[in-house]
Amino acid sequence: MGGLVPGISTIAAPIDRLFTVVLIVTGVAFFLVEGILITFLVRYRHRTDRRATFIHGNRTVEVTWTLVPGLMLFGLAIFQYGTWRQAKIAFPDESRAQLVGVSANQFEWNATYPGADGQLGTPDDLAAPINVLHFPVGVPVIIELQSTDVIHSFFIPVLRVKQDAVPGRPVSVWFEATQSGQHELACAELCGLGHYRMRGQVTFEAPEDFEAWLVELAARQAGG
Amino acid sequence: MLRREAGLLVFLGVALALASCGGGAETPAPSAEDQESPPPAATGAGTISGVINFSGTAPEAEPILMDAEAICAEQYPDGAFGETVVANSNGTLQNVFVYVKEGLPDQEWPVSSEGVLLDQSGCRYHPHVLGIQAGQTLIIRNSDGILHNIHPMPVVNRPFNLGQPVEMDSEKSFATPEVMIPVECDVHDWMLGYIGVLSHPFFAVSGSDGSFSISGLPAGNYVVEAWHELYGTQTISVSVAEGGTEQIEFTYAGS
Amino acid sequence: MSGTTELSFIRRYVFSTDHKVIGRQFLFTALAFFTLGGTLAMLMRTQLAWPWQEIPFLGKLLYGNSGNILAPEAYPALVTMHGTIMIFFFIIPILSGAFGNFLIPLMIGARDMAFPRLNLLSYWVMVPAFLVMLSSFFVATGTAAAGWTSYVPLSALPDMIPGSEAGQTLWVISLMLVGTSSLMGAINYITTIVMLRAPGMDMFRLPMTIWALFVTAILVTFATPVLTAALILLLLERSIGTLFFTVGAGGQAILWQHLFWFYSHPAVYIMILPAMGIASDVISTFSRKPLFGYKPMVYAIMAIAGLGFIVWGHHMFVSGMNPLLGMTFMTSTMMIALPSAIKTFNWLGTLWRGDLHLTAPMLNALAFVSTFVIGGLSGVYTAATPVDIFLHDTYWIVGHIHYVLFGGSVFGVFAAVQYWFPKMFGRMMNDAWGKIHFGLTFVSFNLVFIPMFILGAYGMPRRIADPYQYDMFAPLQGLNQFMTISLYVLALTQVFFFVNVFYSLVRGKAAPSNPWQANTLEWTVSSPPPHENFDEVPTVYRGPYEYSSPLVAEDWLPQDRFVDGARPPSVPERPYPAASPASD
């Protein structure tokens, strides 16, 4: 994944590493199995001078190829608990994070930012234009994600972040961006006829630029 | 044994009946030529015309932030604003739907074979308010070339939800009179329009000079209603002589 | 009253209680739906290659109301019906319905199913199911369009997408009928396999096809009622305004997902296990060698089924479900790869030192193994919960499911049809055409579906009518076009298969009772078998895979052939019923 889509969050590298680990394990398994298959097809093709070997199995072999993959798979699962915790369970402290409210509905992303009081859900909140989102770089961002109608899914590939937005059930999702840039937010859960175009324009920028943008938002909202 | 087979056949028959009551396939919008009996001639030559006055100040128009839709945003270099209240410079109000509510003879009114155009352009509905006859073709045009969906929310009529991903025209119609049907686009939340569906052709929408004119009326005593999306409805009773013209004025007050 | 009375045409071919007739009915109906589901896929892929372009021929016919192009509300409808039809009207009916019905009594040495009339019903309940589902294509607002997964609220609220009007209701009713049919079949299969085995046919002498169908039937019995319950809840929500899924009224949108996946995860094993059993039989027969690790293979099937009930949450890692469950479901999901891996190794073990005859059925069975491996391995990535954050709902999943469902189940179907066609219809299929079909299908299939993993690694989501609206996916259009053209080739290739089937039905060479020199009981009777299968109830002396046995000169040894030195038949646990089960 890292080779195809840049990763610009703190969770991207661990996730990409896991992908690589699985790639290596499954790659070896793939070449081994398919290689053996093709070898056997060639080697044991019907010849009139040969009879198949009359054998029903081999206990040692059976136990080996049960235990070894079994332990590997189990290990692979446990090995990933840490990264999953980091991604979905261990949220940063709210006091040092940028809070953003994202409300999804057919077919748009509505981002709200806390106003001067630093709290979401108060009258001084700033509403970004539809489908426009900005996030600061180098600062943990905690998004309170909601939907107003059907299930949508908040997916920013470069962040390796995805979370379903479920109506009536706010869910928090967090990330920390590591690089500035313009990227896209896609909806990743079928939500209607406009699902294919539920596209957010996401800007990651230095904290100063982010603050400046918030000021601009406030001015637009007040001045009209 | 025969009973078992008969039972199965009954079951199948019921299932088929259930299946077929889902409704027919899409039928094209009927036009005047399709109507069975020759329509009575469009009677009368009377006219009701007038003006929608607007006193006071209109609420400040909300800015529409089209940042994420470049194709539309660039059509409004000075910014785009909501159309809830569009007051004209001459003290009149635009986008008021005026129609004959009562007093028409009880008859079938011929439906024009020409369609009424609703154009999505610059991520706005043009016109913002329109009138159409029940059964008349509504031509929905996407002039923007980006996805719009036309999602009217009728109460009496059958709703529909049509996506237009590219520049194209679609045709629809409403079968039952209904005043007014809000129309929205789910892709562009700020897009809002209204459609008034009537069984007769006696309606108009006030324009940029606040005036309206309804013609072709037979002589009679009528109740005319004006509808505005924010300020609501008002009625005026008026009598029209054969071939006569009557002037009426509505007045809405801003805050 | 058996065999002597001449039954009417209707009683023999339409409303028959003979498991063989019912099996054939399922077979042809399922193949018809395969073509419908495939056509829907071609429409989808045409849109993905050239979005919003006028579709030749079909555009005017199907999409005249939207300017001969696919409308944005029509694409999710296509996606939904493709999945629904392929799963519920093709794969499950053909594997469990067609081959389950046809083979179970024959392979266990019984004259028919335990409940022949229930069997008749299980097919004929599918007929209203078909009709109701097909009728949804003709409603003004279109078919269901919330995905085959039908998540609420999209499927519960009619104004969220046109397909959620009448089309969705018809979908729900149809699937309730399908579930009813499945349950009837499952009860019949379980009872038949437990109670009607011929003397000497111990459970551990059953062919793998039967073991697989048996465990599948148990899966059906336990899982299908949960889907039916979910469908009932959805129907009530849509019709009388109950609030099971409505938040704010105490309901939960995620409830649907739990109920749906509790069934639908075992459902995917319902779709693959019979194919695994079939692959074992075909591979053993054409390797002229006993199946390697028969008992481990049986236990692996049981493990897949058992574990299959505790992995459903892996479809819901990012659903908003408690993230702690992500860890538990990841673990169980990783572990379910193990029994499949064991089976793969045992298939390789069967091939090892075998005497391989690469007939068309064998080639398809080998294609099953090779592509199923890819499908299974691709699942390890999605089982890895952190990686699934990226891959969930992308084309990676679409690639994964098609490798296990087409690569797995469908190649299994091709193998099964060509293997048992002689028994079912008394004629041979053309093996040369079968090989051409295999080769072209195998190549074009991989060309369509391997790139899906690339698309998924780019994060391209599924069910998106025009991915190129996103700058990040715009470069992928070329690859999508390549995949679409490969699909056209794959579709055209199936002509070889269908022509082979229908031509052979009328002009195929007459088939002997045992063209493959196979061991299992169905090959001991004529092709096709007589009405009650066995003139004399067979006695079974050995397992089904005694190929190349030193006991005999030939390289095959049927289950019912007595040979000096063979183990005498064990005493049956219960007396075999002397009379045939009541049939009329």
mmCIF file of N, CA and C in Angstrom, chain C residues 290-338:
data_model
loop_
_atom_site.group_PDB
_atom_site.id
_atom_site.type_symbol
_atom_site.label_atom_id
_atom_site.label_comp_id
_atom_site.label_asym_id
_atom_site.label_seq_id
_atom_site.Cartn_x
_atom_site.Cartn_y
_atom_site.Cartn_z
ATOM 1 N N PRO C 290 -5.993 -42.488 -3.350
ATOM 2 C CA PRO C 290 -6.866 -42.128 -2.230
ATOM 3 C C PRO C 290 -6.705 -40.661 -1.856
ATOM 4 N N LEU C 291 -7.784 -40.068 -1.377
ATOM 5 C CA LEU C 291 -7.705 -38.714 -0.846
ATOM 6 C C LEU C 291 -6.715 -38.716 0.320
ATOM 7 N N PHE C 292 -5.811 -37.765 0.287
ATOM 8 C CA PHE C 292 -4.819 -37.689 1.346
ATOM 9 C C PHE C 292 -5.459 -37.114 2.596
ATOM 10 N N GLY C 293 -5.382 -37.834 3.710
ATOM 11 C CA GLY C 293 -5.893 -37.284 4.962
ATOM 12 C C GLY C 293 -7.402 -37.168 5.010
ATOM 13 N N TYR C 294 -8.095 -38.279 4.775
ATOM 14 C CA TYR C 294 -9.567 -38.238 4.744
ATOM 15 C C TYR C 294 -10.143 -37.677 6.035
ATOM 16 N N LYS C 295 -9.741 -38.243 7.171
ATOM 17 C CA LYS C 295 -10.333 -37.749 8.427
ATOM 18 C C LYS C 295 -9.967 -36.299 8.714
ATOM 19 N N PRO C 296 -8.690 -35.909 8.574
ATOM 20 C CA PRO C 296 -8.395 -34.483 8.738
ATOM 21 C C PRO C 296 -9.238 -33.605 7.818
ATOM 22 N N MET C 297 -9.495 -34.120 6.600
ATOM 23 C CA MET C 297 -10.319 -33.329 5.690
ATOM 24 C C MET C 297 -11.727 -33.158 6.240
ATOM 25 N N VAL C 298 -12.256 -34.230 6.823
ATOM 26 C CA VAL C 298 -13.602 -34.129 7.395
ATOM 27 C C VAL C 298 -13.597 -33.157 8.565
ATOM 28 N N TYR C 299 -12.586 -33.300 9.429
ATOM 29 C CA TYR C 299 -12.531 -32.404 10.588
ATOM 30 C C TYR C 299 -12.322 -30.961 10.151
ATOM 31 N N ALA C 300 -11.585 -30.782 9.077
ATOM 32 C CA ALA C 300 -11.378 -29.411 8.576
ATOM 33 C C ALA C 300 -12.699 -28.804 8.143
ATOM 34 N N ILE C 301 -13.541 -29.591 7.477
ATOM 35 C CA ILE C 301 -14.852 -29.074 7.076
ATOM 36 C C ILE C 301 -15.654 -28.680 8.307
ATOM 37 N N MET C 302 -15.606 -29.527 9.322
ATOM 38 C CA MET C 302 -16.334 -29.194 10.555
ATOM 39 C C MET C 302 -15.767 -27.941 11.199
ATOM 40 N N ALA C 303 -14.441 -27.818 11.175
ATOM 41 C CA ALA C 303 -13.826 -26.638 11.783
ATOM 42 C C ALA C 303 -14.207 -25.381 11.043
ATOM 43 N N ILE C 304 -14.236 -25.457 9.717
ATOM 44 C CA ILE C 304 -14.639 -24.290 8.937
ATOM 45 C C ILE C 304 -16.055 -23.891 9.325
ATOM 46 N N ALA C 305 -16.926 -24.870 9.408
ATOM 47 C CA ALA C 305 -18.311 -24.558 9.749
ATOM 48 C C ALA C 305 -18.415 -23.997 11.160
ATOM 49 N N GLY C 306 -17.754 -24.638 12.103
ATOM 50 C CA GLY C 306 -17.835 -24.168 13.480
ATOM 51 C C GLY C 306 -17.272 -22.777 13.653
ATOM 52 N N LEU C 307 -16.041 -22.586 13.174
ATOM 53 C CA LEU C 307 -15.424 -21.255 13.265
ATOM 54 C C LEU C 307 -16.240 -20.238 12.474
ATOM 55 N N GLY C 308 -16.883 -20.703 11.418
ATOM 56 C CA GLY C 308 -17.665 -19.798 10.569
ATOM 57 C C GLY C 308 -18.744 -19.042 11.321
ATOM 58 N N PHE C 309 -19.136 -19.572 12.470
ATOM 59 C CA PHE C 309 -20.161 -18.882 13.254
ATOM 60 C C PHE C 309 -19.624 -17.797 14.161
ATOM 61 N N ILE C 310 -18.300 -17.735 14.328
ATOM 62 C CA ILE C 310 -17.769 -16.739 15.264
ATOM 63 C C ILE C 310 -16.822 -15.754 14.599
ATOM 64 N N VAL C 311 -17.028 -15.538 13.303
ATOM 65 C CA VAL C 311 -16.166 -14.561 12.650
ATOM 66 C C VAL C 311 -16.932 -13.402 12.040
ATOM 67 N N TRP C 312 -18.255 -13.366 12.189
ATOM 68 C CA TRP C 312 -19.046 -12.402 11.418
ATOM 69 C C TRP C 312 -18.625 -10.954 11.615
ATOM 70 N N GLY C 313 -18.064 -10.652 12.763
ATOM 71 C CA GLY C 313 -17.690 -9.268 13.029
ATOM 72 C C GLY C 313 -16.582 -8.742 12.143
ATOM 73 N N HIS C 314 -15.933 -9.637 11.383
ATOM 74 C CA HIS C 314 -14.867 -9.111 10.544
ATOM 75 C C HIS C 314 -15.414 -8.319 9.361
ATOM 76 N N HIS C 315 -16.706 -8.359 9.163
ATOM 77 C CA HIS C 315 -17.315 -7.495 8.155
ATOM 78 C C HIS C 315 -17.610 -6.127 8.757
ATOM 79 N N MET C 316 -17.378 -5.994 10.051
ATOM 80 C CA MET C 316 -17.852 -4.801 10.768
ATOM 81 C C MET C 316 -16.768 -4.106 11.544
ATOM 82 N N PHE C 317 -15.515 -4.316 11.151
ATOM 83 C CA PHE C 317 -14.430 -3.733 11.936
ATOM 84 C C PHE C 317 -14.557 -2.221 12.089
ATOM 85 N N VAL C 318 -15.001 -1.520 11.028
ATOM 86 C CA VAL C 318 -15.086 -0.060 11.127
ATOM 87 C C VAL C 318 -16.528 0.406 11.224
ATOM 88 N N SER C 319 -17.406 -0.500 11.625
ATOM 89 C CA SER C 319 -18.826 -0.164 11.599
ATOM 90 C C SER C 319 -19.249 0.716 12.751
ATOM 91 N N GLY C 320 -18.389 0.872 13.745
ATOM 92 C CA GLY C 320 -18.845 1.573 14.937
ATOM 93 C C GLY C 320 -19.070 0.602 16.078
ATOM 94 N N MET C 321 -18.899 -0.682 15.761
ATOM 95 C CA MET C 321 -18.926 -1.736 16.777
ATOM 96 C C MET C 321 -17.768 -1.497 17.749
ATOM 97 N N ASN C 322 -17.935 -1.925 18.973
ATOM 98 C CA ASN C 322 -16.892 -1.775 19.973
ATOM 99 C C ASN C 322 -15.548 -2.273 19.442
ATOM 100 N N PRO C 323 -14.531 -1.397 19.417
ATOM 101 C CA PRO C 323 -13.256 -1.799 18.823
ATOM 102 C C PRO C 323 -12.582 -2.979 19.511
ATOM 103 N N LEU C 324 -12.911 -3.249 20.753
ATOM 104 C CA LEU C 324 -12.319 -4.427 21.395
ATOM 105 C C LEU C 324 -12.707 -5.688 20.637
ATOM 106 N N LEU C 325 -13.911 -5.682 20.071
ATOM 107 C CA LEU C 325 -14.342 -6.844 19.294
ATOM 108 C C LEU C 325 -13.481 -7.016 18.050
ATOM 109 N N GLY C 326 -12.817 -5.930 17.649
ATOM 110 C CA GLY C 326 -11.927 -6.053 16.504
ATOM 111 C C GLY C 326 -10.844 -7.072 16.764
ATOM 112 N N MET C 327 -10.387 -7.119 17.987
ATOM 113 C CA MET C 327 -9.301 -8.045 18.305
ATOM 114 C C MET C 327 -9.806 -9.487 18.350
ATOM 115 N N THR C 328 -10.991 -9.690 18.948
ATOM 116 C CA THR C 328 -11.489 -11.065 19.039
ATOM 117 C C THR C 328 -11.850 -11.604 17.667
ATOM 118 N N PHE C 329 -12.540 -10.781 16.874
ATOM 119 C CA PHE C 329 -12.918 -11.275 15.555
ATOM 120 C C PHE C 329 -11.710 -11.456 14.658
ATOM 121 N N MET C 330 -10.665 -10.647 14.855
ATOM 122 C CA MET C 330 -9.460 -10.831 14.047
ATOM 123 C C MET C 330 -8.861 -12.195 14.350
ATOM 124 N N THR C 331 -8.842 -12.540 15.607
ATOM 125 C CA THR C 331 -8.228 -13.805 15.988
ATOM 126 C C THR C 331 -8.994 -14.983 15.401
ATOM 127 N N SER C 332 -10.299 -14.982 15.567
ATOM 128 C CA SER C 332 -11.064 -16.115 15.028
ATOM 129 C C SER C 332 -10.976 -16.154 13.511
ATOM 130 N N THR C 333 -10.929 -14.987 12.885
ATOM 131 C CA THR C 333 -10.856 -14.955 11.426
ATOM 132 C C THR C 333 -9.520 -15.477 10.932
ATOM 133 N N MET C 334 -8.446 -15.093 11.598
ATOM 134 C CA MET C 334 -7.142 -15.634 11.222
ATOM 135 C C MET C 334 -7.171 -17.152 11.341
ATOM 136 N N MET C 335 -7.777 -17.643 12.405
ATOM 137 C CA MET C 335 -7.763 -19.083 12.626
ATOM 138 C C MET C 335 -8.581 -19.835 11.600
ATOM 139 N N ILE C 336 -9.606 -19.181 11.038
ATOM 140 C CA ILE C 336 -10.417 -19.938 10.081
ATOM 141 C C ILE C 336 -9.664 -20.180 8.784
ATOM 142 N N ALA C 337 -8.560 -19.465 8.601
ATOM 143 C CA ALA C 337 -7.732 -19.758 7.431
ATOM 144 C C ALA C 337 -7.076 -21.122 7.576
ATOM 145 N N LEU C 338 -6.912 -21.562 8.820
ATOM 146 C CA LEU C 338 -6.178 -22.808 9.050
ATOM 147 C C LEU C 338 -6.841 -24.032 8.439
#
